[in-house]
Amino acid sequence: PGYSMPPAPAAPAEAAAPATSIEADAEDSTEPVDLEGVLPGEASDPSKAPASVQVRQGRNRFRIRVPQGLEKATFGELADYLCGQMLPPGIPPSELRIISKGKTATRDRK
């Protein structure tokens, strides 16, 4: 009673403009990545299903089949494959920190 609401402030011109395709692409790039791949190598036993490794990087998920078996693959091979095939260009394998069983794994560890 006796009070009226002030008018809403006008929206700035840039906020009222529709999003351009570049802005729309930037919004789409925040979607999580979900990729699958196969680590190069000979299958140790073709009758057995290949082992698989699941890697998480924030919201991103990478699944890698290891046909030679986990007992023959090394963390270094896995890091090289991830950087060469799945992660954005420019990330060296030496920058990856792979944790297995709660401990940081070394490149040559199987």
PDB file of N, CA and C in Angstrom:
ATOM      1  N   PRO A   1       0.835  -1.199   0.000  1.00  0.00           N
ATOM      2  CA  PRO A   1       0.000   0.000   0.000  1.00  0.00           C
ATOM      3  C   PRO A   1       0.865   1.243   0.000  1.00  0.00           C
ATOM      4  N   GLY A   2       0.701   2.050  -0.999  1.00  0.00           N
ATOM      5  CA  GLY A   2       1.413   3.296  -1.092  1.00  0.00           C
ATOM      6  C   GLY A   2       2.815   3.161  -1.654  1.00  0.00           C
ATOM      7  N   TYR A   3       3.265   1.950  -2.021  1.00  0.00           N
ATOM      8  CA  TYR A   3       4.619   1.783  -2.558  1.00  0.00           C
ATOM      9  C   TYR A   3       4.516   1.085  -3.905  1.00  0.00           C
ATOM     10  N   SER A   4       5.268   1.584  -4.880  1.00  0.00           N
ATOM     11  CA  SER A   4       5.299   0.921  -6.181  1.00  0.00           C
ATOM     12  C   SER A   4       6.745   0.548  -6.511  1.00  0.00           C
ATOM     13  N   MET A   5       6.915  -0.532  -7.177  1.00  0.00           N
ATOM     14  CA  MET A   5       8.243  -1.032  -7.532  1.00  0.00           C
ATOM     15  C   MET A   5       8.858  -0.144  -8.611  1.00  0.00           C
ATOM     16  N   PRO A   6      10.162   0.152  -8.494  1.00  0.00           N
ATOM     17  CA  PRO A   6      10.820   0.914  -9.550  1.00  0.00           C
ATOM     18  C   PRO A   6      10.939   0.059 -10.805  1.00  0.00           C
ATOM     19  N   PRO A   7      11.077   0.687 -11.960  1.00  0.00           N
ATOM     20  CA  PRO A   7      11.193  -0.095 -13.201  1.00  0.00           C
ATOM     21  C   PRO A   7      12.497  -0.900 -13.205  1.00  0.00           C
ATOM     22  N   ALA A   8      12.477  -2.059 -13.866  1.00  0.00           N
ATOM     23  CA  ALA A   8      13.658  -2.913 -13.957  1.00  0.00           C
ATOM     24  C   ALA A   8      14.713  -2.222 -14.801  1.00  0.00           C
ATOM     25  N   PRO A   9      15.985  -2.359 -14.427  1.00  0.00           N
ATOM     26  CA  PRO A   9      17.040  -1.733 -15.226  1.00  0.00           C
ATOM     27  C   PRO A   9      17.101  -2.355 -16.618  1.00  0.00           C
ATOM     28  N   ALA A  10      17.482  -1.551 -17.588  1.00  0.00           N
ATOM     29  CA  ALA A  10      17.588  -2.029 -18.970  1.00  0.00           C
ATOM     30  C   ALA A  10      18.803  -2.943 -19.086  1.00  0.00           C
ATOM     31  N   ALA A  11      18.653  -4.004 -19.858  1.00  0.00           N
ATOM     32  CA  ALA A  11      19.757  -4.940 -20.067  1.00  0.00           C
ATOM     33  C   ALA A  11      20.791  -4.304 -20.981  1.00  0.00           C
ATOM     34  N   PRO A  12      22.088  -4.511 -20.710  1.00  0.00           N
ATOM     35  CA  PRO A  12      23.112  -3.980 -21.604  1.00  0.00           C
ATOM     36  C   PRO A  12      22.966  -4.565 -23.002  1.00  0.00           C
ATOM     37  N   ALA A  13      23.431  -3.849 -23.996  1.00  0.00           N
ATOM     38  CA  ALA A  13      23.271  -4.260 -25.390  1.00  0.00           C
ATOM     39  C   ALA A  13      23.968  -5.590 -25.670  1.00  0.00           C
ATOM     40  N   GLU A  14      25.152  -5.836 -25.077  1.00  0.00           N
ATOM     41  CA  GLU A  14      25.874  -7.079 -25.350  1.00  0.00           C
ATOM     42  C   GLU A  14      25.184  -8.283 -24.727  1.00  0.00           C
ATOM     43  N   ALA A  15      24.459  -8.095 -23.624  1.00  0.00           N
ATOM     44  CA  ALA A  15      23.751  -9.215 -23.013  1.00  0.00           C
ATOM     45  C   ALA A  15      22.498  -9.554 -23.804  1.00  0.00           C
ATOM     46  N   ALA A  16      21.914  -8.569 -24.467  1.00  0.00           N
ATOM     47  CA  ALA A  16      20.703  -8.799 -25.235  1.00  0.00           C
ATOM     48  C   ALA A  16      21.002  -9.437 -26.581  1.00  0.00           C
ATOM     49  N   ALA A  17      22.224  -9.316 -27.075  1.00  0.00           N
ATOM     50  CA  ALA A  17      22.580  -9.871 -28.377  1.00  0.00           C
ATOM     51  C   ALA A  17      22.635 -11.391 -28.286  1.00  0.00           C
ATOM     52  N   PRO A  18      22.186 -12.078 -29.336  1.00  0.00           N
ATOM     53  CA  PRO A  18      22.253 -13.542 -29.315  1.00  0.00           C
ATOM     54  C   PRO A  18      23.698 -14.026 -29.375  1.00  0.00           C
ATOM     55  N   ALA A  19      23.937 -15.209 -28.855  1.00  0.00           N
ATOM     56  CA  ALA A  19      25.286 -15.778 -28.826  1.00  0.00           C
ATOM     57  C   ALA A  19      25.762 -16.082 -30.236  1.00  0.00           C
ATOM     58  N   THR A  20      27.009 -15.770 -30.521  1.00  0.00           N
ATOM     59  CA  THR A  20      27.577 -16.083 -31.829  1.00  0.00           C
ATOM     60  C   THR A  20      27.977 -17.545 -31.858  1.00  0.00           C
ATOM     61  N   SER A  21      28.360 -18.032 -33.022  1.00  0.00           N
ATOM     62  CA  SER A  21      28.735 -19.442 -33.126  1.00  0.00           C
ATOM     63  C   SER A  21      29.999 -19.733 -32.323  1.00  0.00           C
ATOM     64  N   ILE A  22      30.919 -18.772 -32.214  1.00  0.00           N
ATOM     65  CA  ILE A  22      32.134 -18.984 -31.428  1.00  0.00           C
ATOM     66  C   ILE A  22      31.777 -19.139 -29.957  1.00  0.00           C
ATOM     67  N   GLU A  23      30.871 -18.295 -29.468  1.00  0.00           N
ATOM     68  CA  GLU A  23      30.455 -18.405 -28.072  1.00  0.00           C
ATOM     69  C   GLU A  23      29.720 -19.720 -27.839  1.00  0.00           C
ATOM     70  N   ALA A  24      28.917 -20.129 -28.792  1.00  0.00           N
ATOM     71  CA  ALA A  24      28.200 -21.390 -28.650  1.00  0.00           C
ATOM     72  C   ALA A  24      29.174 -22.562 -28.629  1.00  0.00           C
ATOM     73  N   ASP A  25      30.235 -22.516 -29.459  1.00  0.00           N
ATOM     74  CA  ASP A  25      31.238 -23.574 -29.450  1.00  0.00           C
ATOM     75  C   ASP A  25      31.967 -23.625 -28.123  1.00  0.00           C
ATOM     76  N   ALA A  26      32.246 -22.454 -27.533  1.00  0.00           N
ATOM     77  CA  ALA A  26      32.933 -22.405 -26.245  1.00  0.00           C
ATOM     78  C   ALA A  26      32.071 -23.049 -25.161  1.00  0.00           C
ATOM     79  N   GLU A  27      30.765 -22.838 -25.236  1.00  0.00           N
ATOM     80  CA  GLU A  27      29.874 -23.455 -24.259  1.00  0.00           C
ATOM     81  C   GLU A  27      29.840 -24.965 -24.443  1.00  0.00           C
ATOM     82  N   ASP A  28      29.874 -25.442 -25.693  1.00  0.00           N
ATOM     83  CA  ASP A  28      29.860 -26.875 -25.957  1.00  0.00           C
ATOM     84  C   ASP A  28      31.148 -27.547 -25.505  1.00  0.00           C
ATOM     85  N   SER A  29      32.261 -26.797 -25.492  1.00  0.00           N
ATOM     86  CA  SER A  29      33.542 -27.392 -25.136  1.00  0.00           C
ATOM     87  C   SER A  29      33.627 -27.740 -23.650  1.00  0.00           C
ATOM     88  N   THR A  30      32.688 -27.272 -22.851  1.00  0.00           N
ATOM     89  CA  THR A  30      32.699 -27.603 -21.431  1.00  0.00           C
ATOM     90  C   THR A  30      32.045 -28.957 -21.162  1.00  0.00           C
ATOM     91  N   GLU A  31      31.541 -29.600 -22.193  1.00  0.00           N
ATOM     92  CA  GLU A  31      30.948 -30.922 -22.029  1.00  0.00           C
ATOM     93  C   GLU A  31      32.048 -31.922 -21.680  1.00  0.00           C
ATOM     94  N   PRO A  32      31.764 -32.891 -20.831  1.00  0.00           N
ATOM     95  CA  PRO A  32      32.782 -33.877 -20.502  1.00  0.00           C
ATOM     96  C   PRO A  32      33.135 -34.739 -21.717  1.00  0.00           C
ATOM     97  N   VAL A  33      34.375 -35.176 -21.776  1.00  0.00           N
ATOM     98  CA  VAL A  33      34.866 -36.023 -22.855  1.00  0.00           C
ATOM     99  C   VAL A  33      34.761 -37.468 -22.414  1.00  0.00           C
ATOM    100  N   ASP A  34      34.317 -38.333 -23.311  1.00  0.00           N
ATOM    101  CA  ASP A  34      34.226 -39.762 -23.038  1.00  0.00           C
ATOM    102  C   ASP A  34      34.761 -40.492 -24.266  1.00  0.00           C
ATOM    103  N   LEU A  35      36.033 -40.942 -24.205  1.00  0.00           N
ATOM    104  CA  LEU A  35      36.686 -41.567 -25.352  1.00  0.00           C
ATOM    105  C   LEU A  35      37.090 -42.997 -25.042  1.00  0.00           C
ATOM    106  N   GLU A  36      37.187 -43.804 -26.108  1.00  0.00           N
ATOM    107  CA  GLU A  36      37.666 -45.170 -25.984  1.00  0.00           C
ATOM    108  C   GLU A  36      38.771 -45.386 -26.996  1.00  0.00           C
ATOM    109  N   GLY A  37      39.748 -46.228 -26.657  1.00  0.00           N
ATOM    110  CA  GLY A  37      40.841 -46.521 -27.565  1.00  0.00           C
ATOM    111  C   GLY A  37      41.461 -47.865 -27.250  1.00  0.00           C
ATOM    112  N   VAL A  38      42.441 -48.247 -28.089  1.00  0.00           N
ATOM    113  CA  VAL A  38      43.141 -49.520 -27.915  1.00  0.00           C
ATOM    114  C   VAL A  38      44.633 -49.241 -27.897  1.00  0.00           C
ATOM    115  N   LEU A  39      45.310 -49.655 -26.838  1.00  0.00           N
ATOM    116  CA  LEU A  39      46.752 -49.499 -26.721  1.00  0.00           C
ATOM    117  C   LEU A  39      47.413 -50.420 -27.746  1.00  0.00           C
ATOM    118  N   PRO A  40      48.329 -49.914 -28.573  1.00  0.00           N
ATOM    119  CA  PRO A  40      48.972 -50.778 -29.570  1.00  0.00           C
ATOM    120  C   PRO A  40      49.759 -51.904 -28.909  1.00  0.00           C
ATOM    121  N   GLY A  41      49.681 -53.067 -29.505  1.00  0.00           N
ATOM    122  CA  GLY A  41      50.413 -54.221 -28.988  1.00  0.00           C
ATOM    123  C   GLY A  41      49.736 -55.503 -29.421  1.00  0.00           C
ATOM    124  N   GLU A  42      50.501 -56.573 -29.394  1.00  0.00           N
ATOM    125  CA  GLU A  42      49.981 -57.884 -29.772  1.00  0.00           C
ATOM    126  C   GLU A  42      49.189 -58.489 -28.620  1.00  0.00           C
ATOM    127  N   ALA A  43      48.074 -59.115 -28.973  1.00  0.00           N
ATOM    128  CA  ALA A  43      47.262 -59.783 -27.959  1.00  0.00           C
ATOM    129  C   ALA A  43      48.023 -60.977 -27.407  1.00  0.00           C
ATOM    130  N   SER A  44      48.082 -61.088 -26.085  1.00  0.00           N
ATOM    131  CA  SER A  44      48.820 -62.191 -25.464  1.00  0.00           C
ATOM    132  C   SER A  44      48.089 -63.518 -25.631  1.00  0.00           C
ATOM    133  N   ASP A  45      46.781 -63.485 -25.514  1.00  0.00           N
ATOM    134  CA  ASP A  45      45.967 -64.695 -25.676  1.00  0.00           C
ATOM    135  C   ASP A  45      44.676 -64.284 -26.372  1.00  0.00           C
ATOM    136  N   PRO A  46      44.563 -64.565 -27.678  1.00  0.00           N
ATOM    137  CA  PRO A  46      43.380 -64.120 -28.421  1.00  0.00           C
ATOM    138  C   PRO A  46      42.056 -64.671 -27.897  1.00  0.00           C
ATOM    139  N   SER A  47      42.107 -65.784 -27.167  1.00  0.00           N
ATOM    140  CA  SER A  47      40.862 -66.361 -26.659  1.00  0.00           C
ATOM    141  C   SER A  47      40.310 -65.586 -25.468  1.00  0.00           C
ATOM    142  N   LYS A  48      41.164 -64.801 -24.804  1.00  0.00           N
ATOM    143  CA  LYS A  48      40.720 -64.022 -23.651  1.00  0.00           C
ATOM    144  C   LYS A  48      40.301 -62.621 -24.092  1.00  0.00           C
ATOM    145  N   ALA A  49      39.361 -62.065 -23.383  1.00  0.00           N
ATOM    146  CA  ALA A  49      38.946 -60.684 -23.653  1.00  0.00           C
ATOM    147  C   ALA A  49      40.066 -59.738 -23.222  1.00  0.00           C
ATOM    148  N   PRO A  50      40.312 -58.673 -23.996  1.00  0.00           N
ATOM    149  CA  PRO A  50      41.402 -57.752 -23.615  1.00  0.00           C
ATOM    150  C   PRO A  50      41.072 -57.030 -22.309  1.00  0.00           C
ATOM    151  N   ALA A  51      42.120 -56.789 -21.546  1.00  0.00           N
ATOM    152  CA  ALA A  51      41.965 -56.021 -20.305  1.00  0.00           C
ATOM    153  C   ALA A  51      41.656 -54.578 -20.658  1.00  0.00           C
ATOM    154  N   SER A  52      41.152 -53.838 -19.708  1.00  0.00           N
ATOM    155  CA  SER A  52      40.855 -52.441 -19.989  1.00  0.00           C
ATOM    156  C   SER A  52      41.226 -51.578 -18.796  1.00  0.00           C
ATOM    157  N   VAL A  53      41.613 -50.339 -19.112  1.00  0.00           N
ATOM    158  CA  VAL A  53      42.002 -49.356 -18.108  1.00  0.00           C
ATOM    159  C   VAL A  53      41.055 -48.176 -18.243  1.00  0.00           C
ATOM    160  N   GLN A  54      40.574 -47.676 -17.126  1.00  0.00           N
ATOM    161  CA  GLN A  54      39.736 -46.481 -17.130  1.00  0.00           C
ATOM    162  C   GLN A  54      40.514 -45.347 -16.487  1.00  0.00           C
ATOM    163  N   VAL A  55      40.577 -44.212 -17.196  1.00  0.00           N
ATOM    164  CA  VAL A  55      41.324 -43.048 -16.731  1.00  0.00           C
ATOM    165  C   VAL A  55      40.351 -41.897 -16.558  1.00  0.00           C
ATOM    166  N   ARG A  56      40.459 -41.192 -15.430  1.00  0.00           N
ATOM    167  CA  ARG A  56      39.638 -40.010 -15.172  1.00  0.00           C
ATOM    168  C   ARG A  56      40.521 -38.778 -15.144  1.00  0.00           C
ATOM    169  N   GLN A  57      40.041 -37.719 -15.749  1.00  0.00           N
ATOM    170  CA  GLN A  57      40.705 -36.416 -15.700  1.00  0.00           C
ATOM    171  C   GLN A  57      39.583 -35.405 -15.460  1.00  0.00           C
ATOM    172  N   GLY A  58      39.323 -35.087 -14.211  1.00  0.00           N
ATOM    173  CA  GLY A  58      38.180 -34.217 -13.903  1.00  0.00           C
ATOM    174  C   GLY A  58      36.897 -34.916 -14.312  1.00  0.00           C
ATOM    175  N   ARG A  59      36.109 -34.256 -15.159  1.00  0.00           N
ATOM    176  CA  ARG A  59      34.860 -34.849 -15.654  1.00  0.00           C
ATOM    177  C   ARG A  59      35.090 -35.737 -16.870  1.00  0.00           C
ATOM    178  N   ASN A  60      36.286 -35.726 -17.433  1.00  0.00           N
ATOM    179  CA  ASN A  60      36.591 -36.498 -18.630  1.00  0.00           C
ATOM    180  C   ASN A  60      36.879 -37.949 -18.275  1.00  0.00           C
ATOM    181  N   ARG A  61      36.469 -38.846 -19.169  1.00  0.00           N
ATOM    182  CA  ARG A  61      36.676 -40.284 -18.973  1.00  0.00           C
ATOM    183  C   ARG A  61      37.313 -40.865 -20.225  1.00  0.00           C
ATOM    184  N   PHE A  62      38.334 -41.704 -20.017  1.00  0.00           N
ATOM    185  CA  PHE A  62      39.018 -42.371 -21.111  1.00  0.00           C
ATOM    186  C   PHE A  62      39.079 -43.855 -20.784  1.00  0.00           C
ATOM    187  N   ARG A  63      38.642 -44.703 -21.730  1.00  0.00           N
ATOM    188  CA  ARG A  63      38.715 -46.146 -21.561  1.00  0.00           C
ATOM    189  C   ARG A  63      39.664 -46.693 -22.609  1.00  0.00           C
ATOM    190  N   ILE A  64      40.665 -47.439 -22.155  1.00  0.00           N
ATOM    191  CA  ILE A  64      41.690 -47.951 -23.049  1.00  0.00           C
ATOM    192  C   ILE A  64      41.751 -49.470 -22.904  1.00  0.00           C
ATOM    193  N   ARG A  65      41.544 -50.179 -24.020  1.00  0.00           N
ATOM    194  CA  ARG A  65      41.696 -51.632 -24.020  1.00  0.00           C
ATOM    195  C   ARG A  65      43.179 -51.960 -24.180  1.00  0.00           C
ATOM    196  N   VAL A  66      43.632 -52.952 -23.439  1.00  0.00           N
ATOM    197  CA  VAL A  66      45.042 -53.356 -23.449  1.00  0.00           C
ATOM    198  C   VAL A  66      45.099 -54.814 -23.902  1.00  0.00           C
ATOM    199  N   PRO A  67      45.230 -55.056 -25.227  1.00  0.00           N
ATOM    200  CA  PRO A  67      45.172 -56.440 -25.724  1.00  0.00           C
ATOM    201  C   PRO A  67      46.322 -57.313 -25.241  1.00  0.00           C
ATOM    202  N   GLN A  68      47.494 -56.730 -24.951  1.00  0.00           N
ATOM    203  CA  GLN A  68      48.629 -57.540 -24.502  1.00  0.00           C
ATOM    204  C   GLN A  68      48.508 -57.923 -23.036  1.00  0.00           C
ATOM    205  N   GLY A  69      47.524 -57.387 -22.342  1.00  0.00           N
ATOM    206  CA  GLY A  69      47.316 -57.700 -20.932  1.00  0.00           C
ATOM    207  C   GLY A  69      47.986 -56.682 -20.030  1.00  0.00           C
ATOM    208  N   LEU A  70      47.414 -56.468 -18.877  1.00  0.00           N
ATOM    209  CA  LEU A  70      47.939 -55.477 -17.941  1.00  0.00           C
ATOM    210  C   LEU A  70      49.301 -55.868 -17.389  1.00  0.00           C
ATOM    211  N   GLU A  71      49.596 -57.167 -17.370  1.00  0.00           N
ATOM    212  CA  GLU A  71      50.882 -57.601 -16.832  1.00  0.00           C
ATOM    213  C   GLU A  71      52.050 -57.255 -17.756  1.00  0.00           C
ATOM    214  N   LYS A  72      51.786 -56.987 -19.038  1.00  0.00           N
ATOM    215  CA  LYS A  72      52.860 -56.664 -19.981  1.00  0.00           C
ATOM    216  C   LYS A  72      52.929 -55.177 -20.326  1.00  0.00           C
ATOM    217  N   ALA A  73      51.878 -54.431 -20.098  1.00  0.00           N
ATOM    218  CA  ALA A  73      51.857 -52.993 -20.424  1.00  0.00           C
ATOM    219  C   ALA A  73      52.462 -52.197 -19.265  1.00  0.00           C
ATOM    220  N   THR A  74      53.094 -51.069 -19.605  1.00  0.00           N
ATOM    221  CA  THR A  74      53.670 -50.213 -18.560  1.00  0.00           C
ATOM    222  C   THR A  74      52.884 -48.912 -18.480  1.00  0.00           C
ATOM    223  N   PHE A  75      53.057 -48.202 -17.377  1.00  0.00           N
ATOM    224  CA  PHE A  75      52.399 -46.910 -17.219  1.00  0.00           C
ATOM    225  C   PHE A  75      52.953 -45.906 -18.228  1.00  0.00           C
ATOM    226  N   GLY A  76      54.215 -46.049 -18.613  1.00  0.00           N
ATOM    227  CA  GLY A  76      54.805 -45.174 -19.623  1.00  0.00           C
ATOM    228  C   GLY A  76      54.122 -45.331 -20.962  1.00  0.00           C
ATOM    229  N   GLU A  77      53.852 -46.569 -21.370  1.00  0.00           N
ATOM    230  CA  GLU A  77      53.139 -46.820 -22.628  1.00  0.00           C
ATOM    231  C   GLU A  77      51.734 -46.219 -22.575  1.00  0.00           C
ATOM    232  N   LEU A  78      51.099 -46.366 -21.431  1.00  0.00           N
ATOM    233  CA  LEU A  78      49.764 -45.804 -21.255  1.00  0.00           C
ATOM    234  C   LEU A  78      49.799 -44.273 -21.351  1.00  0.00           C
ATOM    235  N   ALA A  79      50.779 -43.646 -20.702  1.00  0.00           N
ATOM    236  CA  ALA A  79      50.918 -42.182 -20.748  1.00  0.00           C
ATOM    237  C   ALA A  79      51.203 -41.712 -22.168  1.00  0.00           C
ATOM    238  N   ASP A  80      52.090 -42.413 -22.885  1.00  0.00           N
ATOM    239  CA  ASP A  80      52.403 -42.044 -24.264  1.00  0.00           C
ATOM    240  C   ASP A  80      51.157 -42.126 -25.141  1.00  0.00           C
ATOM    241  N   TYR A  81      50.369 -43.181 -24.972  1.00  0.00           N
ATOM    242  CA  TYR A  81      49.148 -43.350 -25.767  1.00  0.00           C
ATOM    243  C   TYR A  81      48.124 -42.260 -25.443  1.00  0.00           C
ATOM    244  N   LEU A  82      47.926 -41.985 -24.159  1.00  0.00           N
ATOM    245  CA  LEU A  82      46.968 -40.951 -23.764  1.00  0.00           C
ATOM    246  C   LEU A  82      47.334 -39.603 -24.369  1.00  0.00           C
ATOM    247  N   CYS A  83      48.594 -39.216 -24.272  1.00  0.00           N
ATOM    248  CA  CYS A  83      49.017 -37.905 -24.782  1.00  0.00           C
ATOM    249  C   CYS A  83      48.975 -37.848 -26.306  1.00  0.00           C
ATOM    250  N   GLY A  84      49.301 -38.944 -26.957  1.00  0.00           N
ATOM    251  CA  GLY A  84      49.336 -38.946 -28.411  1.00  0.00           C
ATOM    252  C   GLY A  84      47.977 -39.076 -29.064  1.00  0.00           C
ATOM    253  N   GLN A  85      47.033 -39.744 -28.403  1.00  0.00           N
ATOM    254  CA  GLN A  85      45.774 -40.062 -29.056  1.00  0.00           C
ATOM    255  C   GLN A  85      44.528 -39.438 -28.432  1.00  0.00           C
ATOM    256  N   MET A  86      44.553 -39.140 -27.151  1.00  0.00           N
ATOM    257  CA  MET A  86      43.307 -38.766 -26.491  1.00  0.00           C
ATOM    258  C   MET A  86      43.300 -37.381 -25.859  1.00  0.00           C
ATOM    259  N   LEU A  87      44.396 -36.986 -25.249  1.00  0.00           N
ATOM    260  CA  LEU A  87      44.423 -35.691 -24.557  1.00  0.00           C
ATOM    261  C   LEU A  87      44.661 -34.561 -25.544  1.00  0.00           C
ATOM    262  N   PRO A  88      44.343 -33.324 -25.158  1.00  0.00           N
ATOM    263  CA  PRO A  88      44.587 -32.193 -26.059  1.00  0.00           C
ATOM    264  C   PRO A  88      46.069 -32.099 -26.431  1.00  0.00           C
ATOM    265  N   PRO A  89      46.377 -31.639 -27.649  1.00  0.00           N
ATOM    266  CA  PRO A  89      47.773 -31.545 -28.085  1.00  0.00           C
ATOM    267  C   PRO A  89      48.586 -30.630 -27.174  1.00  0.00           C
ATOM    268  N   GLY A  90      49.867 -30.957 -27.046  1.00  0.00           N
ATOM    269  CA  GLY A  90      50.763 -30.112 -26.279  1.00  0.00           C
ATOM    270  C   GLY A  90      51.042 -30.582 -24.866  1.00  0.00           C
ATOM    271  N   ILE A  91      50.367 -31.629 -24.407  1.00  0.00           N
ATOM    272  CA  ILE A  91      50.617 -32.146 -23.059  1.00  0.00           C
ATOM    273  C   ILE A  91      51.658 -33.259 -23.177  1.00  0.00           C
ATOM    274  N   PRO A  92      52.849 -33.061 -22.593  1.00  0.00           N
ATOM    275  CA  PRO A  92      53.864 -34.122 -22.677  1.00  0.00           C
ATOM    276  C   PRO A  92      53.531 -35.268 -21.716  1.00  0.00           C
ATOM    277  N   PRO A  93      53.873 -36.506 -22.098  1.00  0.00           N
ATOM    278  CA  PRO A  93      53.592 -37.650 -21.216  1.00  0.00           C
ATOM    279  C   PRO A  93      54.237 -37.514 -19.840  1.00  0.00           C
ATOM    280  N   SER A  94      55.358 -36.805 -19.763  1.00  0.00           N
ATOM    281  CA  SER A  94      56.037 -36.657 -18.475  1.00  0.00           C
ATOM    282  C   SER A  94      55.242 -35.818 -17.488  1.00  0.00           C
ATOM    283  N   GLU A  95      54.249 -35.064 -17.970  1.00  0.00           N
ATOM    284  CA  GLU A  95      53.415 -34.234 -17.098  1.00  0.00           C
ATOM    285  C   GLU A  95      52.262 -35.009 -16.467  1.00  0.00           C
ATOM    286  N   LEU A  96      52.001 -36.221 -16.944  1.00  0.00           N
ATOM    287  CA  LEU A  96      50.893 -37.006 -16.399  1.00  0.00           C
ATOM    288  C   LEU A  96      51.286 -37.612 -15.068  1.00  0.00           C
ATOM    289  N   ARG A  97      50.347 -37.618 -14.161  1.00  0.00           N
ATOM    290  CA  ARG A  97      50.546 -38.275 -12.869  1.00  0.00           C
ATOM    291  C   ARG A  97      49.536 -39.402 -12.803  1.00  0.00           C
ATOM    292  N   ILE A  98      50.027 -40.607 -12.930  1.00  0.00           N
ATOM    293  CA  ILE A  98      49.160 -41.780 -12.921  1.00  0.00           C
ATOM    294  C   ILE A  98      49.228 -42.395 -11.528  1.00  0.00           C
ATOM    295  N   ILE A  99      48.060 -42.556 -10.924  1.00  0.00           N
ATOM    296  CA  ILE A  99      47.974 -43.096  -9.571  1.00  0.00           C
ATOM    297  C   ILE A  99      47.366 -44.493  -9.650  1.00  0.00           C
ATOM    298  N   SER A 100      48.048 -45.448  -9.054  1.00  0.00           N
ATOM    299  CA  SER A 100      47.573 -46.823  -9.027  1.00  0.00           C
ATOM    300  C   SER A 100      47.658 -47.322  -7.590  1.00  0.00           C
ATOM    301  N   LYS A 101      46.570 -47.846  -7.107  1.00  0.00           N
ATOM    302  CA  LYS A 101      46.508 -48.372  -5.733  1.00  0.00           C
ATOM    303  C   LYS A 101      46.897 -47.303  -4.714  1.00  0.00           C
ATOM    304  N   GLY A 102      46.522 -46.063  -4.972  1.00  0.00           N
ATOM    305  CA  GLY A 102      46.753 -44.985  -4.032  1.00  0.00           C
ATOM    306  C   GLY A 102      48.150 -44.385  -4.075  1.00  0.00           C
ATOM    307  N   LYS A 103      49.011 -44.848  -4.989  1.00  0.00           N
ATOM    308  CA  LYS A 103      50.378 -44.352  -5.063  1.00  0.00           C
ATOM    309  C   LYS A 103      50.675 -43.881  -6.487  1.00  0.00           C
ATOM    310  N   THR A 104      51.554 -42.898  -6.612  1.00  0.00           N
ATOM    311  CA  THR A 104      51.961 -42.429  -7.928  1.00  0.00           C
ATOM    312  C   THR A 104      52.842 -43.492  -8.585  1.00  0.00           C
ATOM    313  N   ALA A 105      52.456 -43.886  -9.797  1.00  0.00           N
ATOM    314  CA  ALA A 105      53.185 -44.923 -10.509  1.00  0.00           C
ATOM    315  C   ALA A 105      54.333 -44.326 -11.307  1.00  0.00           C
ATOM    316  N   THR A 106      55.391 -45.088 -11.490  1.00  0.00           N
ATOM    317  CA  THR A 106      56.508 -44.661 -12.320  1.00  0.00           C
ATOM    318  C   THR A 106      56.269 -45.136 -13.749  1.00  0.00           C
ATOM    319  N   ARG A 107      56.992 -44.543 -14.711  1.00  0.00           N
ATOM    320  CA  ARG A 107      56.790 -44.861 -16.126  1.00  0.00           C
ATOM    321  C   ARG A 107      57.084 -46.325 -16.454  1.00  0.00           C
ATOM    322  N   ASP A 108      58.069 -46.914 -15.826  1.00  0.00           N
ATOM    323  CA  ASP A 108      58.464 -48.268 -16.189  1.00  0.00           C
ATOM    324  C   ASP A 108      57.750 -49.347 -15.376  1.00  0.00           C
ATOM    325  N   ARG A 109      56.958 -48.939 -14.418  1.00  0.00           N
ATOM    326  CA  ARG A 109      56.255 -49.901 -13.552  1.00  0.00           C
ATOM    327  C   ARG A 109      55.133 -50.573 -14.322  1.00  0.00           C
ATOM    328  N   LYS A 110      54.977 -51.843 -14.108  1.00  0.00           N
ATOM    329  CA  LYS A 110      53.906 -52.607 -14.767  1.00  0.00           C
ATOM    330  C   LYS A 110      52.741 -52.768 -13.841  1.00  0.00           C
TER     331      LYS A 110
END
